[in-house]
mmCIF file with all atom_site columns, C-alpha atoms in Angstrom:
data_model
loop_
_atom_site.group_PDB
_atom_site.id
_atom_site.type_symbol
_atom_site.label_atom_id
_atom_site.label_alt_id
_atom_site.label_comp_id
_atom_site.label_asym_id
_atom_site.label_entity_id
_atom_site.label_seq_id
_atom_site.pdbx_PDB_ins_code
_atom_site.Cartn_x
_atom_site.Cartn_y
_atom_site.Cartn_z
_atom_site.occupancy
_atom_site.B_iso_or_equiv
_atom_site.pdbx_formal_charge
_atom_site.auth_seq_id
_atom_site.auth_comp_id
_atom_site.auth_asym_id
_atom_site.auth_atom_id
_atom_site.pdbx_PDB_model_num
ATOM 1  C CA . MET A 1 1  ? -84.778  -112.276 153.580 1.00 70.00 ? 211 MET A CA 1
ATOM 2  C CA . SER A 1 2  ? -88.398  -110.656 155.261 1.00 84.00 ? 212 SER A CA 1
ATOM 3  C CA . LEU A 1 3  ? -88.343  -107.143 155.852 1.00 91.00 ? 213 LEU A CA 1
ATOM 4  C CA . THR A 1 4  ? -90.056  -105.760 158.764 1.00 93.00 ? 214 THR A CA 1
ATOM 5  C CA . ALA A 1 5  ? -93.263  -103.151 158.499 1.00 94.00 ? 215 ALA A CA 1
ATOM 6  C CA . ASP A 1 6  ? -90.786  -100.801 160.123 1.00 95.00 ? 216 ASP A CA 1
ATOM 7  C CA . GLN A 1 7  ? -88.111  -101.444 157.790 1.00 95.00 ? 217 GLN A CA 1
ATOM 8  C CA . VAL A 1 8  ? -90.576  -100.641 154.475 1.00 95.00 ? 218 VAL A CA 1
ATOM 9  C CA . ARG A 1 9  ? -92.702  -97.477  156.873 1.00 96.00 ? 219 ARG A CA 1
ATOM 10 C CA . TRP A 1 10 ? -88.730  -96.588  156.553 1.00 96.00 ? 220 TRP A CA 1
ATOM 11 C CA . VAL A 1 11 ? -88.328  -96.870  152.624 1.00 94.00 ? 221 VAL A CA 1
ATOM 12 C CA . ALA A 1 12 ? -91.790  -95.163  152.343 1.00 95.00 ? 222 ALA A CA 1
ATOM 13 C CA . HIS A 1 13 ? -90.658  -92.167  154.547 1.00 96.00 ? 223 HIS A CA 1
ATOM 14 C CA . LEU A 1 14 ? -87.296  -91.772  152.413 1.00 96.00 ? 224 LEU A CA 1
ATOM 15 C CA . ALA A 1 15 ? -89.684  -92.456  149.722 1.00 96.00 ? 225 ALA A CA 1
ATOM 16 C CA . ARG A 1 16 ? -91.662  -89.564  150.857 1.00 96.00 ? 226 ARG A CA 1
ATOM 17 C CA . LEU A 1 17 ? -94.525  -92.328  150.497 1.00 95.00 ? 227 LEU A CA 1
ATOM 18 C CA . GLU A 1 18 ? -97.765  -92.159  152.998 1.00 95.00 ? 228 GLU A CA 1
ATOM 19 C CA . LEU A 1 19 ? -99.064  -95.927  153.226 1.00 94.00 ? 229 LEU A CA 1
ATOM 20 C CA . SER A 1 20 ? -102.222 -97.161  154.961 1.00 95.00 ? 230 SER A CA 1
ATOM 21 C CA . ASP A 1 21 ? -101.841 -99.919  157.404 1.00 95.00 ? 231 ASP A CA 1
ATOM 22 C CA . PRO A 1 22 ? -103.038 -102.177 154.885 1.00 96.00 ? 232 PRO A CA 1
ATOM 23 C CA . GLU A 1 23 ? -101.286 -100.550 151.969 1.00 96.00 ? 233 GLU A CA 1
ATOM 24 C CA . LEU A 1 24 ? -97.889  -101.079 154.396 1.00 96.00 ? 234 LEU A CA 1
ATOM 25 C CA . ALA A 1 25 ? -98.815  -105.008 155.101 1.00 95.00 ? 235 ALA A CA 1
ATOM 26 C CA . THR A 1 26 ? -98.991  -105.421 151.119 1.00 96.00 ? 236 THR A CA 1
ATOM 27 C CA . MET A 1 27 ? -96.107  -103.490 150.139 1.00 96.00 ? 237 MET A CA 1
ATOM 28 C CA . THR A 1 28 ? -94.337  -105.545 153.193 1.00 96.00 ? 238 THR A CA 1
ATOM 29 C CA . ARG A 1 29 ? -95.248  -108.865 151.777 1.00 96.00 ? 239 ARG A CA 1
ATOM 30 C CA . GLN A 1 30 ? -94.169  -107.634 148.001 1.00 96.00 ? 240 GLN A CA 1
ATOM 31 C CA . LEU A 1 31 ? -91.242  -106.170 148.964 1.00 95.00 ? 241 LEU A CA 1
ATOM 32 C CA . SER A 1 32 ? -90.253  -109.249 150.910 1.00 95.00 ? 242 SER A CA 1
ATOM 33 C CA . SER A 1 33 ? -90.547  -111.553 147.858 1.00 95.00 ? 243 SER A CA 1
ATOM 34 C CA . ILE A 1 34 ? -88.898  -109.337 145.713 1.00 95.00 ? 244 ILE A CA 1
ATOM 35 C CA . LEU A 1 35 ? -85.813  -109.570 147.954 1.00 94.00 ? 245 LEU A CA 1
ATOM 36 C CA . ASP A 1 36 ? -86.337  -113.479 148.434 1.00 94.00 ? 246 ASP A CA 1
ATOM 37 C CA . TYR A 1 37 ? -86.147  -113.820 144.841 1.00 95.00 ? 247 TYR A CA 1
ATOM 38 C CA . VAL A 1 38 ? -83.235  -111.385 144.442 1.00 93.00 ? 248 VAL A CA 1
ATOM 39 C CA . ASP A 1 39 ? -81.495  -114.000 146.941 1.00 93.00 ? 249 ASP A CA 1
ATOM 40 C CA . LEU A 1 40 ? -82.283  -116.567 144.894 1.00 93.00 ? 250 LEU A CA 1
ATOM 41 C CA . LEU A 1 41 ? -80.495  -115.098 142.129 1.00 91.00 ? 251 LEU A CA 1
ATOM 42 C CA . GLN A 1 42 ? -77.471  -114.603 144.519 1.00 91.00 ? 252 GLN A CA 1
ATOM 43 C CA . GLN A 1 43 ? -77.135  -118.260 144.778 1.00 92.00 ? 253 GLN A CA 1
ATOM 44 C CA . VAL A 1 44 ? -77.207  -119.339 140.770 1.00 92.00 ? 254 VAL A CA 1
ATOM 45 C CA . ASN A 1 45 ? -73.534  -120.378 139.955 1.00 92.00 ? 255 ASN A CA 1
ATOM 46 C CA . THR A 1 46 ? -71.811  -117.872 137.280 1.00 89.00 ? 256 THR A CA 1
ATOM 47 C CA . ASP A 1 47 ? -68.901  -119.225 137.296 1.00 90.00 ? 257 ASP A CA 1
ATOM 48 C CA . GLY A 1 48 ? -67.473  -118.963 133.861 1.00 89.00 ? 258 GLY A CA 1
ATOM 49 C CA . VAL A 1 49 ? -69.875  -116.936 132.434 1.00 87.00 ? 259 VAL A CA 1
ATOM 50 C CA . GLU A 1 50 ? -68.804  -113.906 130.684 1.00 85.00 ? 260 GLU A CA 1
ATOM 51 C CA . PRO A 1 51 ? -70.706  -110.811 131.697 1.00 84.00 ? 261 PRO A CA 1
ATOM 52 C CA . LEU A 1 52 ? -72.636  -109.327 128.726 1.00 81.00 ? 262 LEU A CA 1
ATOM 53 C CA . ALA A 1 53 ? -74.480  -106.054 128.514 1.00 78.00 ? 263 ALA A CA 1
ATOM 54 C CA . HIS A 1 54 ? -77.164  -106.543 126.490 1.00 77.00 ? 264 HIS A CA 1
ATOM 55 C CA . PRO A 1 55 ? -77.942  -110.532 125.156 1.00 81.00 ? 265 PRO A CA 1
ATOM 56 C CA . LEU A 1 56 ? -78.078  -110.004 121.600 1.00 83.00 ? 266 LEU A CA 1
ATOM 57 C CA . PRO A 1 57 ? -75.646  -108.564 119.307 1.00 81.00 ? 267 PRO A CA 1
ATOM 58 C CA . ILE A 1 58 ? -76.113  -104.832 118.796 1.00 79.00 ? 268 ILE A CA 1
ATOM 59 C CA . HIS A 1 59 ? -73.972  -102.224 117.413 1.00 80.00 ? 269 HIS A CA 1
ATOM 60 C CA . ASN A 1 60 ? -73.954  -98.539  118.108 1.00 79.00 ? 270 ASN A CA 1
ATOM 61 C CA . VAL A 1 61 ? -77.299  -97.206  115.628 1.00 79.00 ? 271 VAL A CA 1
ATOM 62 C CA . PHE A 1 62 ? -76.561  -93.872  115.960 1.00 86.00 ? 272 PHE A CA 1
ATOM 63 C CA . ARG A 1 63 ? -74.840  -91.718  113.016 1.00 84.00 ? 273 ARG A CA 1
ATOM 64 C CA . ASP A 1 64 ? -71.652  -90.232  113.557 1.00 86.00 ? 274 ASP A CA 1
ATOM 65 C CA . ASP A 1 65 ? -71.933  -86.729  115.344 1.00 88.00 ? 275 ASP A CA 1
ATOM 66 C CA . GLU A 1 66 ? -70.955  -84.415  112.507 1.00 91.00 ? 276 GLU A CA 1
ATOM 67 C CA . PRO A 1 67 ? -70.949  -80.299  112.784 1.00 93.00 ? 277 PRO A CA 1
ATOM 68 C CA . GLN A 1 68 ? -73.982  -79.371  110.858 1.00 92.00 ? 278 GLN A CA 1
ATOM 69 C CA . PRO A 1 69 ? -74.782  -75.983  109.892 1.00 93.00 ? 279 PRO A CA 1
ATOM 70 C CA . SER A 1 70 ? -76.988  -74.425  112.597 1.00 92.00 ? 280 SER A CA 1
ATOM 71 C CA . LEU A 1 71 ? -80.705  -72.983  112.054 1.00 92.00 ? 281 LEU A CA 1
ATOM 72 C CA . PRO A 1 72 ? -80.509  -69.260  111.084 1.00 93.00 ? 282 PRO A CA 1
ATOM 73 C CA . VAL A 1 73 ? -81.136  -66.436  114.152 1.00 91.00 ? 283 VAL A CA 1
ATOM 74 C CA . ALA A 1 74 ? -83.667  -65.198  112.206 1.00 90.00 ? 284 ALA A CA 1
ATOM 75 C CA . ASP A 1 75 ? -85.801  -67.998  111.474 1.00 93.00 ? 285 ASP A CA 1
ATOM 76 C CA . ALA A 1 76 ? -85.268  -69.524  115.260 1.00 91.00 ? 286 ALA A CA 1
ATOM 77 C CA . LEU A 1 77 ? -86.576  -66.080  116.430 1.00 92.00 ? 287 LEU A CA 1
ATOM 78 C CA . ALA A 1 78 ? -89.193  -65.898  113.761 1.00 91.00 ? 288 ALA A CA 1
ATOM 79 C CA . ASN A 1 79 ? -92.038  -67.131  116.273 1.00 91.00 ? 289 ASN A CA 1
ATOM 80 C CA . ALA A 1 80 ? -90.882  -65.201  119.238 1.00 91.00 ? 290 ALA A CA 1
ATOM 81 C CA . PRO A 1 81 ? -93.378  -63.057  121.066 1.00 90.00 ? 291 PRO A CA 1
ATOM 82 C CA . ASP A 1 82 ? -91.144  -60.640  122.734 1.00 91.00 ? 292 ASP A CA 1
ATOM 83 C CA . ARG A 1 83 ? -87.306  -60.439  120.817 1.00 90.00 ? 293 ARG A CA 1
ATOM 84 C CA . HIS A 1 84 ? -84.756  -58.301  122.104 1.00 90.00 ? 294 HIS A CA 1
ATOM 85 C CA . GLY A 1 85 ? -82.230  -58.084  119.147 1.00 90.00 ? 295 GLY A CA 1
ATOM 86 C CA . ASP A 1 86 ? -80.781  -61.963  118.411 1.00 90.00 ? 296 ASP A CA 1
ATOM 87 C CA . PHE A 1 87 ? -82.609  -63.417  122.118 1.00 91.00 ? 297 PHE A CA 1
ATOM 88 C CA . TYR A 1 88 ? -85.711  -64.237  123.310 1.00 89.00 ? 298 TYR A CA 1
ATOM 89 C CA . GLY A 1 89 ? -87.282  -61.526  125.535 1.00 89.00 ? 299 GLY A CA 1
ATOM 90 C CA . ILE A 1 90 ? -89.203  -62.959  128.875 1.00 89.00 ? 300 ILE A CA 1
ATOM 91 C CA . PRO A 1 91 ? -90.404  -61.608  131.572 1.00 86.00 ? 301 PRO A CA 1
ATOM 92 C CA . ALA A 1 92 ? -88.116  -60.840  134.750 1.00 85.00 ? 302 ALA A CA 1
ATOM 93 C CA . VAL A 1 93 ? -88.003  -63.074  137.834 1.00 87.00 ? 303 VAL A CA 1
ATOM 94 C CA . LEU A 1 94 ? -85.900  -61.342  139.906 1.00 85.00 ? 304 LEU A CA 1
ATOM 95 C CA . GLU A 1 95 ? -85.794  -57.934  140.466 1.00 74.00 ? 305 GLU A CA 1
#
């Protein structure tokens, strides 16, 4: 599937990219070859192939999410430049 320069220009517009004419020609050629490769992959017979999420056998490597005591407020606010009770003080951004 070959793309036209107008199609690439439209994709660049959607991505908020400004392409010069040489860049547009390069992108048209490169994106067309990517789509040609994807089209080639779609022609591969995958009947009987089990879908998989990862090519290697992996397991969840994260620890269980167990509640833990949090940092005390005094320690969390120890270096706060402006403190209002148990909260950080910040400059107002709205009137």
